[in-house]
Amino acid sequence: MVKHVGRRRPAVAAKTSGVMRKAKAAQSDISSQQSTEYRVVNLALQGGGAHGAFTWGVLDRLLEDGRVNFEGAAATSAGAMNAAVLAYGLTIGGADGAREALLNFWRRISHAASQGPLQPTPLDRMMNNRSLEGSPIFMYLDLMTRLMSPYQFNPTNFNPLRKVLEASVDFEAIHSGSCPIKVFLCATNVRSGKIKVFRNKEISVDAVLASACLPFMFQAVEIDGEAYWDGGYMGNPPLYPLIYHCDSTDVLIIHINPLRREEVPRSATDILNRINEISFNSSLMREMRAIAFVTKLIDENAVRGVNLKKMNVHGISDDAVMTELGATSKLNADWDFLQFLRDAGRAAAERWLAANFQRIGKESTIDIHETYL
């Protein structure tokens, strides 16, 4: 029997072939980098106290990915803080600067909270309970806010968030022409009940604190003779500034307030929390109804000669995580908890990118009728 032996290639030829393969691979990598696709979206950032660390996680993952750029950001309360820090970080250091700025901000939040009396109990920490309902200090403060106004129990108007913001953001950077993102922070005018939107040139420590001013905890923030409360009462967050003042037709809403809860709340704390969730989501629901109506008119060619903008709506959320958190966990700025929320936000953003990146700029990735109407 004759054995058929394969022909061996000369060593030089084999080596040359290997070099060629490497060269082709390198060229392929270069071509891949050159053909990287980018998308532009506008951010809509909700408020929700310490739960805003979920938004931090989402932003951190999007910035790390690098394929999604931000034209504008409309935000309220904790979302306003994230937006201000994001804008500052992008201005001074691009995506890496924004990631570092957000990390430093939330570290400062946790450090400031660790110096105060409102802490999880040792049992809560051991049981991994994120709420503060077992804290005697929380019970005392909760009762105090029901019986007294902040003008009575906090006559000096001390707000630890002021120092955190001053240490975390140089607001002149947001005012500068080099700021790469349009920022819209929402507050509620106490006297008129109207929405107030602060834009880049108007944004200050007071504007951010006004957007996050819960009236049962803090005195109204005075700016230019007007008093402001939390922006969530009028827009959590408002979308219309993104529609009117930005070119991108894609809006990415980062949800931290569940739209739906299966269980009917029974405790006083949970009832009040659900009332706040419903009232804070109501303005968003109304704007979504208007967006859905305009989209239908455009799709049906029902209006001609009118310049209407069709919006693509996207959403990142994790209701499985957020609905399991108690209402009092919004006041829990323990570092372990903030990292838990950050990691949940990063994971949610990763899932969303994998499933929806190619659809940005083409269509909505969320069913508006099913989700909001």
Short mmCIF file of C-alpha atoms in Angstrom, two decimals:
data_model
loop_
_atom_site.label_atom_id
_atom_site.label_comp_id
_atom_site.label_asym_id
_atom_site.label_seq_id
_atom_site.Cartn_x
_atom_site.Cartn_y
_atom_site.Cartn_z
CA MET A 1 0.00 0.00 0.00
CA VAL A 2 1.31 3.40 -0.86
CA LYS A 3 1.01 6.10 1.78
CA HIS A 4 0.09 9.50 0.48
CA VAL A 5 2.17 12.09 2.32
CA GLY A 6 1.09 15.72 2.24
CA ARG A 7 3.52 18.16 0.73
CA ARG A 8 5.27 20.38 3.22
CA ARG A 9 5.43 24.05 2.43
CA PRO A 10 8.84 25.65 2.52
CA ALA A 11 9.59 27.39 5.83
CA VAL A 12 9.96 30.76 4.13
CA ALA A 13 6.61 30.36 2.41
CA ALA A 14 4.94 29.35 5.67
CA LYS A 15 6.49 32.31 7.47
CA THR A 16 5.42 34.66 4.69
CA SER A 17 1.92 33.27 4.82
CA GLY A 18 1.79 33.90 8.58
CA VAL A 19 2.95 37.47 8.10
CA MET A 20 0.31 37.96 5.41
CA ARG A 21 -2.39 36.63 7.71
CA LYS A 22 -1.29 39.00 10.47
CA ALA A 23 -1.20 41.90 8.03
CA LYS A 24 -4.68 41.07 6.82
CA ALA A 25 -5.90 40.78 10.41
CA ALA A 26 -4.35 44.15 11.27
CA GLN A 27 -5.91 45.71 8.19
CA SER A 28 -9.23 44.17 9.18
CA ASP A 29 -8.94 45.71 12.65
CA ILE A 30 -8.15 49.12 11.16
CA SER A 31 -11.10 48.84 8.78
CA SER A 32 -13.30 47.79 11.67
CA GLN A 33 -12.23 50.84 13.68
CA GLN A 34 -12.78 53.12 10.71
CA SER A 35 -16.24 51.70 10.10
CA THR A 36 -17.37 51.90 13.75
CA GLU A 37 -20.92 53.16 13.79
CA TYR A 38 -21.99 55.95 16.07
CA ARG A 39 -25.45 57.04 17.14
CA VAL A 40 -26.68 60.29 18.69
CA VAL A 41 -29.42 60.33 21.30
CA ASN A 42 -30.95 62.73 23.79
CA LEU A 43 -31.09 61.64 27.41
CA ALA A 44 -34.13 61.87 29.68
CA LEU A 45 -33.03 61.31 33.29
CA GLN A 46 -35.55 60.73 36.06
CA GLY A 47 -35.32 61.65 39.72
CA GLY A 48 -35.53 59.18 42.58
CA GLY A 49 -33.02 59.94 45.32
CA ALA A 50 -30.31 57.33 45.83
CA HIS A 51 -31.90 55.26 43.05
CA GLY A 52 -30.23 57.75 40.72
CA ALA A 53 -27.15 55.53 41.10
CA PHE A 54 -28.89 53.20 38.63
CA THR A 55 -28.75 56.04 36.09
CA TRP A 56 -25.07 56.49 36.93
CA GLY A 57 -24.52 52.85 35.98
CA VAL A 58 -26.37 53.23 32.68
CA LEU A 59 -24.39 56.34 31.77
CA ASP A 60 -21.14 54.70 32.80
CA ARG A 61 -21.73 51.75 30.46
CA LEU A 62 -22.83 53.94 27.54
CA LEU A 63 -19.75 56.13 27.97
CA GLU A 64 -17.53 53.08 28.20
CA ASP A 65 -19.04 51.61 25.02
CA GLY A 66 -18.37 54.85 23.16
CA ARG A 67 -20.76 54.33 20.25
CA VAL A 68 -23.61 56.43 21.64
CA ASN A 69 -23.11 60.18 21.77
CA PHE A 70 -25.35 62.60 23.64
CA GLU A 71 -26.72 65.80 22.13
CA GLY A 72 -28.99 66.86 24.96
CA ALA A 73 -30.06 65.84 28.45
CA ALA A 74 -33.34 66.76 30.14
CA ALA A 75 -33.35 65.87 33.79
CA THR A 76 -35.05 66.22 37.15
CA SER A 77 -33.94 65.86 40.77
CA ALA A 78 -31.31 63.10 41.08
CA GLY A 79 -31.34 63.03 37.28
CA ALA A 80 -30.44 66.73 37.30
CA MET A 81 -27.41 65.96 39.44
CA ASN A 82 -26.32 63.20 37.10
CA ALA A 83 -26.83 65.49 34.11
CA ALA A 84 -24.82 68.36 35.60
CA VAL A 85 -21.94 66.05 36.56
CA LEU A 86 -22.07 64.36 33.14
CA ALA A 87 -21.93 67.69 31.30
CA TYR A 88 -19.02 68.89 33.45
CA GLY A 89 -17.08 65.66 32.97
CA LEU A 90 -17.62 65.62 29.20
CA THR A 91 -16.43 69.21 28.96
CA ILE A 92 -13.17 68.72 30.83
CA GLY A 93 -12.27 65.18 29.80
CA GLY A 94 -14.62 63.58 27.29
CA ALA A 95 -16.13 60.20 28.04
CA ASP A 96 -13.38 59.19 30.46
CA GLY A 97 -13.69 62.50 32.27
CA ALA A 98 -17.45 62.04 32.57
CA ARG A 99 -17.06 58.53 33.99
CA GLU A 100 -14.56 59.76 36.56
CA ALA A 101 -16.72 62.76 37.49
CA LEU A 102 -19.77 60.56 38.04
CA LEU A 103 -17.79 58.11 40.15
CA ASN A 104 -16.38 60.92 42.32
CA PHE A 105 -19.81 62.51 42.71
CA TRP A 106 -21.47 59.33 43.97
CA ARG A 107 -18.53 58.61 46.26
CA ARG A 108 -19.00 62.05 47.79
CA ILE A 109 -22.71 61.41 48.17
CA SER A 110 -21.97 58.20 50.06
CA HIS A 111 -19.30 59.86 52.20
CA ALA A 112 -21.62 62.72 53.14
CA ALA A 113 -24.35 60.23 54.05
CA SER A 114 -21.92 58.21 56.16
CA GLN A 115 -21.34 61.29 58.32
CA GLY A 116 -25.04 61.66 59.06
CA PRO A 117 -27.42 59.81 61.36
CA LEU A 118 -29.53 58.16 58.66
CA GLN A 119 -27.87 54.78 58.29
CA PRO A 120 -28.95 51.18 57.73
CA THR A 121 -29.00 49.26 61.00
CA PRO A 122 -26.40 46.50 61.58
CA LEU A 123 -29.22 43.97 61.15
CA ASP A 124 -30.24 45.55 57.84
CA ARG A 125 -26.66 45.31 56.61
CA MET A 126 -26.39 41.69 57.72
CA MET A 127 -29.71 40.78 56.05
CA ASN A 128 -28.83 42.81 52.93
CA ASN A 129 -31.96 44.91 53.48
CA ARG A 130 -31.72 48.07 51.38
CA SER A 131 -34.53 49.98 53.12
CA LEU A 132 -34.25 52.21 56.18
CA GLU A 133 -37.61 51.37 57.71
CA GLY A 134 -35.94 49.69 60.68
CA SER A 135 -33.85 52.76 61.46
CA PRO A 136 -35.02 54.64 64.59
CA ILE A 137 -33.58 57.84 63.11
CA PHE A 138 -35.64 57.40 59.96
CA MET A 139 -38.80 56.86 62.03
CA TYR A 140 -38.09 60.05 63.95
CA LEU A 141 -37.36 62.10 60.83
CA ASP A 142 -40.39 60.68 59.04
CA LEU A 143 -42.64 61.73 61.92
CA MET A 144 -41.00 65.14 62.10
CA THR A 145 -41.59 65.86 58.40
CA ARG A 146 -45.27 65.00 58.84
CA LEU A 147 -45.72 67.33 61.81
CA MET A 148 -43.34 70.18 61.00
CA SER A 149 -42.19 72.03 57.91
CA PRO A 150 -38.52 72.35 56.92
CA TYR A 151 -38.77 76.00 57.92
CA GLN A 152 -39.35 74.75 61.46
CA PHE A 153 -37.11 71.70 61.87
CA ASN A 154 -34.31 73.06 59.60
CA PRO A 155 -34.38 76.86 60.12
CA THR A 156 -30.77 77.25 58.88
CA ASN A 157 -31.74 75.50 55.63
CA PHE A 158 -28.77 73.13 55.77
CA ASN A 159 -28.50 70.87 52.73
CA PRO A 160 -25.50 68.51 52.58
CA LEU A 161 -25.95 68.15 48.82
CA ARG A 162 -24.75 71.72 48.31
CA LYS A 163 -21.18 70.96 49.39
CA VAL A 164 -21.17 67.73 47.38
CA LEU A 165 -22.20 69.57 44.20
CA GLU A 166 -19.73 72.40 44.77
CA ALA A 167 -16.93 69.87 45.14
CA SER A 168 -18.05 67.84 42.11
CA VAL A 169 -18.94 70.40 39.41
CA ASP A 170 -17.38 73.56 38.07
CA PHE A 171 -20.51 75.14 36.67
CA GLU A 172 -18.50 77.57 34.53
CA ALA A 173 -17.60 74.57 32.38
CA ILE A 174 -21.29 73.92 31.69
CA HIS A 175 -21.77 77.59 30.81
CA SER A 176 -18.87 77.58 28.37
CA GLY A 177 -19.23 77.20 24.63
CA SER A 178 -17.04 74.10 24.80
CA CYS A 179 -19.68 72.12 26.70
CA PRO A 180 -20.62 69.39 24.20
CA ILE A 181 -24.11 68.70 25.53
CA LYS A 182 -27.28 70.77 25.89
CA VAL A 183 -28.62 70.50 29.43
CA PHE A 184 -32.20 71.15 30.54
CA LEU A 185 -32.94 70.92 34.27
CA CYS A 186 -36.55 70.97 35.43
CA ALA A 187 -37.96 72.63 38.57
CA THR A 188 -41.46 73.59 39.71
CA ASN A 189 -42.32 77.24 40.35
CA VAL A 190 -44.00 77.25 43.76
CA ARG A 191 -46.08 80.37 43.18
CA SER A 192 -47.28 79.78 39.61
CA GLY A 193 -47.20 75.98 39.53
CA LYS A 194 -45.49 76.20 36.13
CA ILE A 195 -42.47 74.29 34.97
CA LYS A 196 -39.13 76.05 34.91
CA VAL A 197 -36.38 74.69 32.68
CA PHE A 198 -32.84 75.85 33.40
CA ARG A 199 -30.53 75.73 30.39
CA ASN A 200 -26.72 75.60 30.28
CA LYS A 201 -26.07 79.29 30.93
CA GLU A 202 -28.53 79.30 33.85
CA ILE A 203 -27.37 76.15 35.58
CA SER A 204 -25.88 76.62 39.03
CA VAL A 205 -25.74 74.84 42.37
CA ASP A 206 -29.05 76.49 43.24
CA ALA A 207 -30.66 75.38 39.96
CA VAL A 208 -29.69 71.76 40.61
CA LEU A 209 -30.87 71.94 44.23
CA ALA A 210 -34.13 73.53 43.06
CA SER A 211 -34.72 70.59 40.73
CA ALA A 212 -34.18 68.23 43.68
CA CYS A 213 -36.02 70.20 46.38
CA LEU A 214 -38.52 67.90 48.08
CA PRO A 215 -40.83 70.36 49.88
CA PHE A 216 -41.28 68.18 52.97
CA MET A 217 -37.52 67.99 53.51
CA PHE A 218 -36.03 71.26 52.27
CA GLN A 219 -37.03 74.89 52.09
CA ALA A 220 -37.94 76.16 48.63
CA VAL A 221 -34.89 77.28 46.66
CA GLU A 222 -34.97 80.98 45.78
CA ILE A 223 -33.52 81.99 42.39
CA ASP A 224 -33.96 85.53 41.03
CA GLY A 225 -36.88 86.16 43.37
CA GLU A 226 -38.77 82.98 42.49
CA ALA A 227 -39.21 79.93 44.72
CA TYR A 228 -38.79 76.42 43.34
CA TRP A 229 -39.58 72.87 44.41
CA ASP A 230 -38.66 69.50 42.93
CA GLY A 231 -39.11 69.38 39.16
CA GLY A 232 -40.74 65.95 39.33
CA TYR A 233 -44.13 67.53 39.99
CA MET A 234 -44.13 69.07 36.49
CA GLY A 235 -41.79 66.86 34.48
CA ASN A 236 -39.91 63.70 35.43
CA PRO A 237 -38.26 64.53 33.15
CA PRO A 238 -39.67 66.96 30.58
CA LEU A 239 -39.21 65.81 27.00
CA TYR A 240 -40.31 68.90 25.10
CA PRO A 241 -36.95 70.74 25.43
CA LEU A 242 -35.30 67.82 23.66
CA ILE A 243 -37.89 67.94 20.88
CA TYR A 244 -37.73 71.71 20.39
CA HIS A 245 -34.04 72.42 20.92
CA CYS A 246 -32.16 69.32 19.71
CA ASP A 247 -31.64 67.92 16.22
CA SER A 248 -31.56 64.26 17.19
CA THR A 249 -34.95 62.56 16.98
CA ASP A 250 -34.00 59.81 19.43
CA VAL A 251 -34.85 60.12 23.12
CA LEU A 252 -33.47 57.61 25.61
CA ILE A 253 -35.40 57.57 28.88
CA ILE A 254 -33.61 56.04 31.85
CA HIS A 255 -36.38 54.85 34.15
CA ILE A 256 -35.86 54.57 37.87
CA ASN A 257 -39.49 55.02 38.91
CA PRO A 258 -41.52 51.90 38.06
CA LEU A 259 -44.52 52.64 35.87
CA ARG A 260 -46.34 49.56 37.11
CA ARG A 261 -46.41 47.70 40.42
CA GLU A 262 -48.28 44.44 40.72
CA GLU A 263 -48.83 44.66 44.46
CA VAL A 264 -51.19 47.22 46.00
CA PRO A 265 -49.26 49.18 48.65
CA ARG A 266 -50.58 48.78 52.21
CA SER A 267 -48.17 50.54 54.54
CA ALA A 268 -48.36 54.32 54.93
CA THR A 269 -44.83 54.69 53.57
CA ASP A 270 -45.49 52.52 50.52
CA ILE A 271 -48.79 54.28 49.79
CA LEU A 272 -47.12 57.68 49.88
CA ASN A 273 -44.30 56.38 47.70
CA ARG A 274 -46.72 55.02 45.10
CA ILE A 275 -48.63 58.32 45.08
CA ASN A 276 -45.36 60.10 44.35
CA GLU A 277 -44.45 57.62 41.63
CA ILE A 278 -47.81 58.06 39.91
CA SER A 279 -47.76 61.86 40.18
CA PHE A 280 -44.12 62.09 39.05
CA ASN A 281 -44.78 59.78 36.08
CA SER A 282 -48.00 61.54 35.05
CA SER A 283 -46.34 64.37 33.13
CA LEU A 284 -44.21 61.84 31.24
CA MET A 285 -47.36 59.89 30.37
CA ARG A 286 -49.01 63.03 28.97
CA GLU A 287 -46.02 63.89 26.81
CA MET A 288 -45.91 60.32 25.53
CA ARG A 289 -49.56 60.56 24.53
CA ALA A 290 -48.75 63.71 22.54
CA ILE A 291 -45.75 62.01 20.90
CA ALA A 292 -47.89 59.00 19.98
CA PHE A 293 -50.55 61.28 18.48
CA VAL A 294 -48.04 63.20 16.35
CA THR A 295 -46.39 59.95 15.26
CA LYS A 296 -49.73 58.61 14.10
CA LEU A 297 -50.43 61.79 12.10
CA ILE A 298 -47.04 61.52 10.40
CA ASP A 299 -47.37 57.80 9.66
CA GLU A 300 -50.83 58.31 8.15
CA ASN A 301 -49.81 61.43 6.17
CA ALA A 302 -52.72 63.15 7.84
CA VAL A 303 -50.98 66.51 8.04
CA ARG A 304 -49.31 68.27 5.15
CA GLY A 305 -47.47 71.55 4.99
CA VAL A 306 -46.65 71.37 8.69
CA ASN A 307 -43.15 70.63 9.92
CA LEU A 308 -43.65 67.83 12.46
CA LYS A 309 -40.82 65.84 13.98
CA LYS A 310 -41.22 62.10 14.39
CA MET A 311 -39.52 60.97 17.59
CA ASN A 312 -37.93 57.60 18.27
CA VAL A 313 -38.39 56.66 21.92
CA HIS A 314 -36.11 54.29 23.79
CA GLY A 315 -36.04 53.19 27.40
CA ILE A 316 -33.61 51.53 29.77
CA SER A 317 -35.00 50.14 33.01
CA ASP A 318 -34.93 47.16 35.33
CA ASP A 319 -38.30 46.93 37.04
CA ALA A 320 -37.38 43.53 38.47
CA VAL A 321 -34.76 45.30 40.58
CA MET A 322 -36.46 48.62 41.24
CA THR A 323 -39.85 47.25 42.29
CA GLU A 324 -38.17 45.12 44.95
CA LEU A 325 -36.64 48.17 46.62
CA GLY A 326 -38.55 49.78 49.46
CA ALA A 327 -39.54 53.42 49.34
CA THR A 328 -37.09 54.34 52.09
CA SER A 329 -34.17 52.94 50.08
CA LYS A 330 -34.24 56.21 48.11
CA LEU A 331 -32.65 57.76 51.19
CA ASN A 332 -30.03 55.04 51.56
CA ALA A 333 -26.69 56.27 50.21
CA ASP A 334 -24.63 53.43 51.68
CA TRP A 335 -21.74 52.78 49.27
CA ASP A 336 -22.49 49.06 48.90
CA PHE A 337 -26.07 49.89 47.91
CA LEU A 338 -24.98 52.58 45.43
CA GLN A 339 -22.58 50.12 43.82
CA PHE A 340 -25.37 47.54 43.61
CA LEU A 341 -27.56 50.05 41.76
CA ARG A 342 -24.68 51.15 39.53
CA ASP A 343 -23.99 47.55 38.53
CA ALA A 344 -27.70 46.97 37.85
CA GLY A 345 -27.70 50.05 35.60
CA ARG A 346 -24.59 48.90 33.75
CA ALA A 347 -26.14 45.48 33.15
CA ALA A 348 -29.39 47.03 31.89
CA ALA A 349 -27.46 49.30 29.51
CA GLU A 350 -25.43 46.34 28.24
CA ARG A 351 -28.61 44.41 27.46
CA TRP A 352 -30.14 47.40 25.73
CA LEU A 353 -27.06 48.06 23.58
CA ALA A 354 -26.91 44.44 22.47
CA ALA A 355 -30.58 44.35 21.53
CA ASN A 356 -31.21 47.84 20.18
CA PHE A 357 -28.10 49.73 19.07
CA GLN A 358 -28.73 49.15 15.36
CA ARG A 359 -32.28 50.49 15.69
CA ILE A 360 -31.23 53.90 17.04
CA GLY A 361 -32.03 56.57 14.47
CA LYS A 362 -34.46 54.28 12.66
CA GLU A 363 -37.34 53.45 15.00
CA SER A 364 -38.54 53.39 18.57
CA THR A 365 -37.33 50.45 20.61
CA ILE A 366 -40.15 50.72 23.11
CA ASP A 367 -43.86 50.25 22.48
CA ILE A 368 -45.29 53.62 23.49
CA HIS A 369 -48.91 52.45 23.57
CA GLU A 370 -48.19 49.39 25.68
CA THR A 371 -45.81 51.11 28.05
CA TYR A 372 -47.29 54.57 28.56
CA LEU A 373 -50.85 54.80 27.22
#
